[in-house]
Coordinates of C-alpha atoms in Angstrom, one line a residue:
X1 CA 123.9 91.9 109.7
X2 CA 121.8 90.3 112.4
X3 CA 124.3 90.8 115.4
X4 CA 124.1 94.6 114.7
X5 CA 120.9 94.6 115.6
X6 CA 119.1 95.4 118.8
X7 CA 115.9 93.6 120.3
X8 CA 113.2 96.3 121.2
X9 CA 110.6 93.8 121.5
X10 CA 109.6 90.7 123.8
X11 CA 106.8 88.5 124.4
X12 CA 105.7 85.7 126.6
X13 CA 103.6 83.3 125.9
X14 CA 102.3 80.9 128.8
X15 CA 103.0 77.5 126.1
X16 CA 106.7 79.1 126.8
X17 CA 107.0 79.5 130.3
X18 CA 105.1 76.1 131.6
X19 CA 108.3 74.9 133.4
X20 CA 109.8 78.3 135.1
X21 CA 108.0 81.1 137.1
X22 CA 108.1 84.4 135.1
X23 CA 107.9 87.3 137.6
X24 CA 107.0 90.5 136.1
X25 CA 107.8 94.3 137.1
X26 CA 105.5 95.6 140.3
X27 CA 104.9 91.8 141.4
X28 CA 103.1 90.5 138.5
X29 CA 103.1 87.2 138.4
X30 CA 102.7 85.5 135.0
X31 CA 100.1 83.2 134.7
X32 CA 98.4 84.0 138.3
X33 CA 98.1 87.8 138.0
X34 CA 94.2 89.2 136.9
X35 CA 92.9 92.0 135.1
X36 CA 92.3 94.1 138.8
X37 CA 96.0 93.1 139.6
X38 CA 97.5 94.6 136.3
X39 CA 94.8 97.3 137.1
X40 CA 96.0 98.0 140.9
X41 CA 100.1 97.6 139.4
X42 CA 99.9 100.1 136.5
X43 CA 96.5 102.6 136.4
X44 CA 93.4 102.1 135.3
X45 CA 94.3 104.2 132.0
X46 CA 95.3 101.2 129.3
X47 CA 93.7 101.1 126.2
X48 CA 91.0 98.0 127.1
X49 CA 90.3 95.6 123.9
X50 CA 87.3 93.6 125.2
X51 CA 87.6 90.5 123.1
X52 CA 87.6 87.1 123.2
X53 CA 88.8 84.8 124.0
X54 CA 91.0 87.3 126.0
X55 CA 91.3 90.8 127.1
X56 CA 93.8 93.0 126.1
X57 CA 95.0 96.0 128.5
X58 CA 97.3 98.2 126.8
X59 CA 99.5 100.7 128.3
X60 CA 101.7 103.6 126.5
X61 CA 105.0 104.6 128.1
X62 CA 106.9 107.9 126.7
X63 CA 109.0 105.1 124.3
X64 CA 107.1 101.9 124.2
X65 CA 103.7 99.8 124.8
X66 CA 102.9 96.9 127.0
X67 CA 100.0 94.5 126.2
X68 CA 98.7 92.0 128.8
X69 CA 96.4 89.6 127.8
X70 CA 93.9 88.2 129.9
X71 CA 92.2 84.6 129.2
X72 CA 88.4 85.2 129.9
X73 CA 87.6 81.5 130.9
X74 CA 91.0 81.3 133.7
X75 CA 90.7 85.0 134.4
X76 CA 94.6 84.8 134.8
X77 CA 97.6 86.4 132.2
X78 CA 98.4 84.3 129.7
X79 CA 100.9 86.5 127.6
X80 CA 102.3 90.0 127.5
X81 CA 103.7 92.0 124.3
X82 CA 106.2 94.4 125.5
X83 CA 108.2 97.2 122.8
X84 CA 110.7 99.9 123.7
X85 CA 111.3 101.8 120.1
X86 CA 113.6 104.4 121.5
X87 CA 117.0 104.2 119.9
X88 CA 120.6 103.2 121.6
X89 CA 123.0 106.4 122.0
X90 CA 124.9 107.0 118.0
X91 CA 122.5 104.5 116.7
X92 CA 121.9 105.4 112.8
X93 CA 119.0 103.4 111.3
X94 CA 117.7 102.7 107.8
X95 CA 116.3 105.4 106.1
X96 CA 112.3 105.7 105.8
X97 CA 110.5 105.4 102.1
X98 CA 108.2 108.1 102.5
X99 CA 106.9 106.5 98.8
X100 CA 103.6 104.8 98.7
X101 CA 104.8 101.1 98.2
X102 CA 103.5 99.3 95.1
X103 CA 100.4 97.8 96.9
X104 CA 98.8 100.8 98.2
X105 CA 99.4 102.1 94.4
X106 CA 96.9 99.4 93.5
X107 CA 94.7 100.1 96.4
X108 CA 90.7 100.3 95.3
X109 CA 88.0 101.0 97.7
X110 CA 85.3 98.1 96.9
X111 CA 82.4 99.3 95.4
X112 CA 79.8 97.2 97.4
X113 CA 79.8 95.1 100.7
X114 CA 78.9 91.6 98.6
X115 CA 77.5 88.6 99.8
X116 CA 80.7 86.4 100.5
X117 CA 81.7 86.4 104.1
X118 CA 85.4 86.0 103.4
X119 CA 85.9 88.5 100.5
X120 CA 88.2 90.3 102.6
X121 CA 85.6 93.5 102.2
X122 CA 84.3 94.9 105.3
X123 CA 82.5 97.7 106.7
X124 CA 83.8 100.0 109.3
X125 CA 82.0 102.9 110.4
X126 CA 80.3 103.5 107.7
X127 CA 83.5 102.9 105.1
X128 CA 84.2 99.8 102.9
X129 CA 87.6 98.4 102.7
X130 CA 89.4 95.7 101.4
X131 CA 91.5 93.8 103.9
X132 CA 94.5 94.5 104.3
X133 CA 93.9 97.9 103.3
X134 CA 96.3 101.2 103.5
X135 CA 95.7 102.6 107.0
X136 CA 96.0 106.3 104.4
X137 CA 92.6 105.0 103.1
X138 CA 91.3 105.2 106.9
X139 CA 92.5 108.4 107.1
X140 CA 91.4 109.8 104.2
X141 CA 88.4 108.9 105.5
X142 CA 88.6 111.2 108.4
X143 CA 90.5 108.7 111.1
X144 CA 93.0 110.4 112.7
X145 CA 96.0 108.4 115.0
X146 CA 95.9 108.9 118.8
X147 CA 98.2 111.5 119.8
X148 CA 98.9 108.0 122.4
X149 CA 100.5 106.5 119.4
X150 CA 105.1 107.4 119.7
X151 CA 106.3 105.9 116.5
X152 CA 106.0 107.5 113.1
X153 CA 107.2 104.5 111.2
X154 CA 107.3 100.6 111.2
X155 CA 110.6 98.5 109.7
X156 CA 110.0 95.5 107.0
X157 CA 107.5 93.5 109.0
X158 CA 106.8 95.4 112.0
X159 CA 103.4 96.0 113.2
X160 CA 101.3 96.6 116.2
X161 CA 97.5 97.7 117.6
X162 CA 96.8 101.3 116.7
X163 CA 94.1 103.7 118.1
X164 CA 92.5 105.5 115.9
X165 CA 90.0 108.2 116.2
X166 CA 87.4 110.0 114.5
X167 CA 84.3 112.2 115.6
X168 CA 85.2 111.3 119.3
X169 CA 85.1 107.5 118.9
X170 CA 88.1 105.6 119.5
X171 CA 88.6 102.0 117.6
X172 CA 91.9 99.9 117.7
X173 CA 93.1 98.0 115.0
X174 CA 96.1 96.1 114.5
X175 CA 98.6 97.5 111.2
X176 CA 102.0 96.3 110.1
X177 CA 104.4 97.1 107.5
X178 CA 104.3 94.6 104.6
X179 CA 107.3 95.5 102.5
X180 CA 111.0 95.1 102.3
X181 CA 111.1 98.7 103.8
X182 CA 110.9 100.7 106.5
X183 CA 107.6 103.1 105.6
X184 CA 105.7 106.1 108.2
X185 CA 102.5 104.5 109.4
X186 CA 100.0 106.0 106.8
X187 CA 102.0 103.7 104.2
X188 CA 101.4 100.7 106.4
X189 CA 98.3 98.0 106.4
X190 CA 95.4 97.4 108.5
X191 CA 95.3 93.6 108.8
X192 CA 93.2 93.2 112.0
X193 CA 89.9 94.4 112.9
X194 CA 87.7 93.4 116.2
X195 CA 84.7 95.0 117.2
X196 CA 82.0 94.3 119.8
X197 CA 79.8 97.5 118.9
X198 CA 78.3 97.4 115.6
X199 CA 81.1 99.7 113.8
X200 CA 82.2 96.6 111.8
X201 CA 80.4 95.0 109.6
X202 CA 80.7 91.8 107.3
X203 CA 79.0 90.4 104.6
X204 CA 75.3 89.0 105.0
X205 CA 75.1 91.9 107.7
X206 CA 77.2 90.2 109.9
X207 CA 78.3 92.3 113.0
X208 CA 78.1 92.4 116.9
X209 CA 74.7 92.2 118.0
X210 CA 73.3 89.7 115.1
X211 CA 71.2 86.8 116.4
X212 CA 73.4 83.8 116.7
X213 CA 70.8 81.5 114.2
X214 CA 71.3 83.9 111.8
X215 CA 75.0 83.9 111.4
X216 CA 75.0 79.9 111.8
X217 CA 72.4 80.1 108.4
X218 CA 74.7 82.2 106.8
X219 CA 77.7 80.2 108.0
X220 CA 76.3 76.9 106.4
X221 CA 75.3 78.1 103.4
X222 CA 78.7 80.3 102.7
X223 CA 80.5 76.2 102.5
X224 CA 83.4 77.7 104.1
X225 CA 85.2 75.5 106.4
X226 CA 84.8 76.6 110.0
X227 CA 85.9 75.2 113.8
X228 CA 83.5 76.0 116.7
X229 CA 84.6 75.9 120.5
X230 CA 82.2 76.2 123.5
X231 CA 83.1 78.7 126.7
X232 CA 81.7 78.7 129.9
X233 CA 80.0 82.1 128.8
X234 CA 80.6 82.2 124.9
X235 CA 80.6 80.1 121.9
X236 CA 83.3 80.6 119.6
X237 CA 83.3 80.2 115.6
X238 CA 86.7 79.8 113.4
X239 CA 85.7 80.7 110.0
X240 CA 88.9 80.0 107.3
X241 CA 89.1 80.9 103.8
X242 CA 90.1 77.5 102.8
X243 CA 90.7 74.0 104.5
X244 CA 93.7 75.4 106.2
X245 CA 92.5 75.5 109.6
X246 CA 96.0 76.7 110.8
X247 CA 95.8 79.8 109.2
X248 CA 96.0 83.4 111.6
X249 CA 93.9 84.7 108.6
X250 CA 90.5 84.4 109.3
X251 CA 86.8 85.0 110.6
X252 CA 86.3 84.9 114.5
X253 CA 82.9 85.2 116.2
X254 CA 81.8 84.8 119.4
X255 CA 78.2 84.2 120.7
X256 CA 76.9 85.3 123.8
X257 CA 75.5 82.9 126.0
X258 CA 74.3 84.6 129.1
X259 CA 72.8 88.4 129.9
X260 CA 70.7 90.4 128.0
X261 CA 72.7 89.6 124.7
X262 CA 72.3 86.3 124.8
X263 CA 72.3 84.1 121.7
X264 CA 74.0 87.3 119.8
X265 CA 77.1 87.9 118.5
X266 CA 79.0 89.3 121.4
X267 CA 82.6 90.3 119.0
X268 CA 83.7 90.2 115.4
X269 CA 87.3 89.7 114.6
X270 CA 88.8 89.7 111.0
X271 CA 92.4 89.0 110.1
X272 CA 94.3 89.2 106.9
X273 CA 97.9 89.6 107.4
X274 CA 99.1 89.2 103.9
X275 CA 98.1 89.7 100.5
X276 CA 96.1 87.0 98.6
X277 CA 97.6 85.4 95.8

Protein backbone atom coordinates (compact mmCIF):
# COMPACT_ATOMS: atom_id res chain seq x y z
CA UNK A 1 0.00 0.00 0.00
CA UNK A 2 0.99 3.66 -0.38
CA UNK A 3 1.53 4.44 3.39
CA UNK A 4 4.14 1.63 3.45
CA UNK A 5 6.11 3.37 1.46
CA UNK A 6 9.05 5.66 1.94
CA UNK A 7 9.94 8.99 -0.01
CA UNK A 8 13.62 8.82 -1.17
CA UNK A 9 13.18 11.58 -3.45
CA UNK A 10 12.35 15.49 -3.46
CA UNK A 11 12.42 18.28 -5.77
CA UNK A 12 11.81 21.97 -5.78
CA UNK A 13 10.70 23.80 -8.31
CA UNK A 14 10.88 27.78 -8.07
CA UNK A 15 6.74 27.86 -9.62
CA UNK A 16 6.47 25.92 -6.00
CA UNK A 17 8.16 28.00 -3.68
CA UNK A 18 7.19 31.74 -4.98
CA UNK A 19 5.53 32.54 -1.62
CA UNK A 20 8.09 31.04 1.07
CA UNK A 21 12.05 31.26 1.32
CA UNK A 22 13.47 27.72 0.82
CA UNK A 23 16.96 27.64 2.54
CA UNK A 24 19.08 24.84 1.50
CA UNK A 25 21.99 22.87 3.39
CA UNK A 26 25.53 25.04 3.62
CA UNK A 27 23.48 28.42 3.08
CA UNK A 28 22.05 27.96 -0.21
CA UNK A 29 19.49 30.01 -0.76
CA UNK A 30 16.91 28.94 -3.38
CA UNK A 31 16.26 31.07 -6.03
CA UNK A 32 19.37 33.61 -5.21
CA UNK A 33 22.20 31.06 -4.97
CA UNK A 34 24.66 30.83 -8.49
CA UNK A 35 26.59 28.24 -10.07
CA UNK A 36 30.14 29.63 -8.08
CA UNK A 37 27.90 29.53 -4.77
CA UNK A 38 26.82 25.81 -5.28
CA UNK A 39 30.55 25.53 -6.49
CA UNK A 40 32.14 27.28 -3.26
CA UNK A 41 29.25 25.06 -0.85
CA UNK A 42 29.85 21.52 -2.33
CA UNK A 43 33.34 21.14 -4.66
CA UNK A 44 33.95 21.78 -7.88
CA UNK A 45 33.67 17.86 -8.66
CA UNK A 46 29.66 17.59 -9.92
CA UNK A 47 28.93 16.12 -13.08
CA UNK A 48 28.39 19.67 -15.18
CA UNK A 49 25.52 19.32 -18.04
CA UNK A 50 25.97 22.52 -19.98
CA UNK A 51 22.59 23.03 -21.47
CA UNK A 52 20.13 25.23 -22.02
CA UNK A 53 18.15 26.85 -20.97
CA UNK A 54 19.84 25.75 -17.62
CA UNK A 55 22.88 24.16 -16.22
CA UNK A 56 22.81 21.22 -14.36
CA UNK A 57 25.55 20.52 -11.50
CA UNK A 58 25.36 17.06 -10.34
CA UNK A 59 26.84 15.73 -7.20
CA UNK A 60 27.11 11.91 -6.05
CA UNK A 61 26.95 11.15 -2.36
CA UNK A 62 27.91 7.39 -1.11
CA UNK A 63 23.67 6.80 -1.29
CA UNK A 64 22.21 9.45 -3.36
CA UNK A 65 22.56 12.41 -6.09
CA UNK A 66 21.78 16.08 -5.91
CA UNK A 67 20.99 18.13 -9.18
CA UNK A 68 20.91 21.89 -9.07
CA UNK A 69 19.77 23.66 -11.87
CA UNK A 70 20.85 26.85 -12.93
CA UNK A 71 18.73 29.27 -15.31
CA UNK A 72 21.29 30.72 -17.82
CA UNK A 73 19.39 34.02 -18.50
CA UNK A 74 18.84 34.82 -14.17
CA UNK A 75 22.11 33.04 -13.43
CA UNK A 76 20.21 32.14 -10.11
CA UNK A 77 18.77 28.22 -8.89
CA UNK A 78 15.69 27.63 -10.10
CA UNK A 79 15.22 23.86 -8.90
CA UNK A 80 17.06 21.07 -7.30
CA UNK A 81 16.43 17.11 -7.73
CA UNK A 82 17.61 15.48 -4.54
CA UNK A 83 17.47 11.09 -4.08
CA UNK A 84 18.73 9.16 -1.13
CA UNK A 85 18.26 5.26 -2.40
CA UNK A 86 19.69 3.71 0.68
CA UNK A 87 17.18 1.55 2.38
CA UNK A 88 15.41 2.07 6.13
CA UNK A 89 16.86 -0.60 8.84
CA UNK A 90 14.56 -4.36 8.12
CA UNK A 91 13.26 -2.76 4.97
CA UNK A 92 12.50 -5.85 2.41
CA UNK A 93 11.74 -4.51 -1.10
CA UNK A 94 10.18 -5.97 -4.25
CA UNK A 95 12.14 -8.36 -5.90
CA UNK A 96 14.23 -7.33 -9.23
CA UNK A 97 13.17 -8.96 -12.83
CA UNK A 98 16.52 -9.60 -14.02
CA UNK A 99 14.25 -10.68 -17.42
CA UNK A 100 14.54 -8.48 -20.46
CA UNK A 101 10.94 -6.91 -20.39
CA UNK A 102 8.83 -7.34 -23.47
CA UNK A 103 10.01 -4.04 -25.15
CA UNK A 104 13.65 -4.49 -25.23
CA UNK A 105 12.63 -8.19 -26.68
CA UNK A 106 11.42 -6.16 -29.75
CA UNK A 107 14.26 -3.88 -29.65
CA UNK A 108 15.90 -3.23 -33.46
CA UNK A 109 18.81 -1.11 -34.09
CA UNK A 110 17.57 1.13 -37.17
CA UNK A 111 19.23 0.40 -40.12
CA UNK A 112 19.81 3.98 -41.48
CA UNK A 113 19.75 7.61 -39.85
CA UNK A 114 16.59 8.80 -42.44
CA UNK A 115 15.61 11.99 -43.34
CA UNK A 116 12.62 12.75 -40.76
CA UNK A 117 13.82 14.81 -37.88
CA UNK A 118 11.44 13.27 -35.34
CA UNK A 119 11.70 9.55 -36.27
CA UNK A 120 12.89 8.92 -32.89
CA UNK A 121 16.33 7.60 -34.67
CA UNK A 122 19.51 9.24 -33.67
CA UNK A 123 23.08 9.04 -33.86
CA UNK A 124 25.26 8.86 -30.90
CA UNK A 125 28.89 8.44 -31.19
CA UNK A 126 28.91 6.78 -34.08
CA UNK A 127 25.78 4.29 -33.08
CA UNK A 128 22.08 4.51 -34.30
CA UNK A 129 19.28 4.10 -31.98
CA UNK A 130 15.83 4.33 -31.72
CA UNK A 131 14.54 6.40 -28.94
CA UNK A 132 13.72 5.20 -26.15
CA UNK A 133 16.16 2.53 -26.73
CA UNK A 134 17.51 -0.31 -24.11
CA UNK A 135 20.42 1.41 -22.31
CA UNK A 136 21.92 -2.83 -22.95
CA UNK A 137 22.02 -1.61 -26.63
CA UNK A 138 24.51 1.21 -25.40
CA UNK A 139 26.41 -1.12 -23.89
CA UNK A 140 26.63 -3.58 -26.17
CA UNK A 141 28.05 -1.02 -27.97
CA UNK A 142 30.97 -0.64 -25.69
CA UNK A 143 29.40 2.17 -23.08
CA UNK A 144 30.21 1.26 -19.84
CA UNK A 145 28.30 3.04 -16.47
CA UNK A 146 30.39 5.31 -14.30
CA UNK A 147 31.71 3.51 -11.38
CA UNK A 148 29.92 7.21 -9.89
CA UNK A 149 26.68 5.62 -10.68
CA UNK A 150 25.25 3.63 -6.66
CA UNK A 151 22.07 2.01 -7.77
CA UNK A 152 21.89 -1.23 -9.70
CA UNK A 153 18.22 -1.06 -10.41
CA UNK A 154 15.28 1.44 -10.96
CA UNK A 155 11.44 0.57 -9.55
CA UNK A 156 8.19 0.91 -12.07
CA UNK A 157 8.86 4.37 -13.21
CA UNK A 158 11.99 5.43 -11.79
CA UNK A 159 14.63 7.07 -13.68
CA UNK A 160 17.42 9.50 -13.58
CA UNK A 161 20.72 11.07 -15.52
CA UNK A 162 23.32 8.41 -16.04
CA UNK A 163 27.05 8.83 -16.94
CA UNK A 164 28.25 6.72 -19.24
CA UNK A 165 31.62 6.09 -20.56
CA UNK A 166 33.40 4.74 -23.35
CA UNK A 167 37.06 5.19 -24.85
CA UNK A 168 37.62 7.94 -22.15
CA UNK A 169 34.65 10.11 -23.04
CA UNK A 170 31.98 10.69 -20.62
CA UNK A 171 28.27 11.49 -21.94
CA UNK A 172 25.07 11.73 -19.61
CA UNK A 173 21.84 10.73 -20.52
CA UNK A 174 18.80 10.47 -18.70
CA UNK A 175 17.11 6.49 -18.39
CA UNK A 176 14.11 5.28 -16.54
CA UNK A 177 12.35 2.11 -15.99
CA UNK A 178 9.22 1.85 -18.12
CA UNK A 179 7.49 -1.27 -16.87
CA UNK A 180 5.30 -2.40 -14.05
CA UNK A 181 8.58 -3.75 -12.49
CA UNK A 182 11.44 -3.09 -10.76
CA UNK A 183 14.43 -4.10 -13.55
CA UNK A 184 18.73 -3.60 -13.07
CA UNK A 185 19.67 -0.62 -15.13
CA UNK A 186 20.86 -2.49 -18.44
CA UNK A 187 16.94 -3.50 -18.69
CA UNK A 188 16.01 0.19 -18.41
CA UNK A 189 15.48 3.01 -21.31
CA UNK A 190 17.38 5.88 -22.59
CA UNK A 191 14.71 8.50 -23.09
CA UNK A 192 16.93 11.75 -22.98
CA UNK A 193 19.76 12.72 -24.89
CA UNK A 194 21.54 16.40 -24.93
CA UNK A 195 24.74 17.12 -26.48
CA UNK A 196 26.68 20.34 -27.25
CA UNK A 197 29.73 18.45 -28.92
CA UNK A 198 28.94 16.83 -32.11
CA UNK A 199 28.40 13.10 -30.54
CA UNK A 200 24.71 13.30 -31.26
CA UNK A 201 23.36 13.50 -34.26
CA UNK A 202 19.82 13.85 -35.94
CA UNK A 203 18.41 13.59 -39.07
CA UNK A 204 19.26 16.07 -42.00
CA UNK A 205 22.74 16.13 -40.13
CA UNK A 206 21.46 17.94 -37.54
CA UNK A 207 23.89 18.31 -34.51
CA UNK A 208 25.84 21.00 -32.31
CA UNK A 209 27.87 23.05 -34.43
CA UNK A 210 25.30 23.20 -37.64
CA UNK A 211 24.77 26.66 -39.12
CA UNK A 212 21.58 28.03 -37.65
CA UNK A 213 20.03 28.76 -41.56
CA UNK A 214 20.49 25.36 -42.19
CA UNK A 215 18.48 23.71 -39.42
CA UNK A 216 15.65 26.66 -39.85
CA UNK A 217 15.52 25.13 -43.84
CA UNK A 218 15.27 21.81 -42.62
CA UNK A 219 12.88 22.90 -39.91
CA UNK A 220 10.41 24.41 -42.47
CA UNK A 221 10.37 21.96 -44.85
CA UNK A 222 10.12 18.88 -42.10
CA UNK A 223 6.04 20.68 -41.43
CA UNK A 224 6.44 19.73 -37.97
CA UNK A 225 5.05 22.12 -35.60
CA UNK A 226 7.66 24.00 -33.65
CA UNK A 227 7.78 27.08 -30.75
CA UNK A 228 10.85 29.46 -30.89
CA UNK A 229 11.94 31.65 -27.90
CA UNK A 230 14.66 34.35 -28.00
CA UNK A 231 17.59 34.64 -24.98
CA UNK A 232 19.73 37.27 -24.28
CA UNK A 233 22.55 34.96 -25.66
CA UNK A 234 20.54 32.04 -27.42
CA UNK A 235 17.63 31.31 -29.52
CA UNK A 236 15.73 28.48 -28.60
CA UNK A 237 13.56 26.09 -30.95
CA UNK A 238 10.63 23.57 -29.62
CA UNK A 239 10.28 21.06 -32.17
CA UNK A 240 7.02 18.53 -31.36
CA UNK A 241 5.96 15.53 -33.03
CA UNK A 242 2.49 16.59 -33.42
CA UNK A 243 0.34 19.84 -32.55
CA UNK A 244 0.71 19.00 -28.93
CA UNK A 245 2.89 21.71 -27.86
CA UNK A 246 2.66 20.52 -24.20
CA UNK A 247 4.34 17.50 -24.74
CA UNK A 248 7.97 16.72 -22.63
CA UNK A 249 8.62 14.63 -25.83
CA UNK A 250 10.38 16.45 -28.16
CA UNK A 251 13.19 18.29 -30.26
CA UNK A 252 15.17 21.21 -28.46
CA UNK A 253 17.79 23.35 -30.14
CA UNK A 254 19.50 26.22 -29.25
CA UNK A 255 21.39 28.77 -31.46
CA UNK A 256 24.23 30.64 -30.51
CA UNK A 257 24.06 34.17 -30.76
CA UNK A 258 27.34 35.56 -29.64
CA UNK A 259 31.29 34.30 -29.71
CA UNK A 260 32.96 32.40 -32.21
CA UNK A 261 29.94 29.99 -32.61
CA UNK A 262 27.66 32.31 -33.36
CA UNK A 263 24.59 31.59 -35.56
CA UNK A 264 25.30 27.68 -34.83
CA UNK A 265 23.66 25.33 -32.99
CA UNK A 266 25.12 25.68 -29.59
CA UNK A 267 23.05 22.13 -27.94
CA UNK A 268 20.80 19.36 -29.11
CA UNK A 269 18.32 17.79 -26.75
CA UNK A 270 15.92 14.85 -27.71
CA UNK A 271 13.28 13.46 -25.44
CA UNK A 272 11.02 10.41 -25.71
CA UNK A 273 9.81 9.23 -22.57
CA UNK A 274 7.37 6.71 -23.70
CA UNK A 275 6.73 4.39 -26.30
CA UNK A 276 4.82 5.52 -29.45
CA UNK A 277 1.67 4.15 -30.18
Amino acid sequence: ALKDCYVSGLTIKDKLVSDFVVLLPKGLMFGKATREDIVSAYGDLATAYEGSPYITLTYYFEKGRWEFYVDNETGTLFRVDMTHNSSPEGFVGSAVNADMTEEERQYKAPQELGDDIMSDIVEFDGDLYRLPCPLNAMLQNGWNISPNVDVDHLASGDGGTLELIRNGKKKTVSIRNLDTEAHYLGNCFVTFIADGEGTLVLPEGIKAGMASSEFLEVLEQSGYTYNQREGDSLDFYDVYHDKDTSSQDRLHISVSKEGKDAGKIFVVEYSRSEFPD
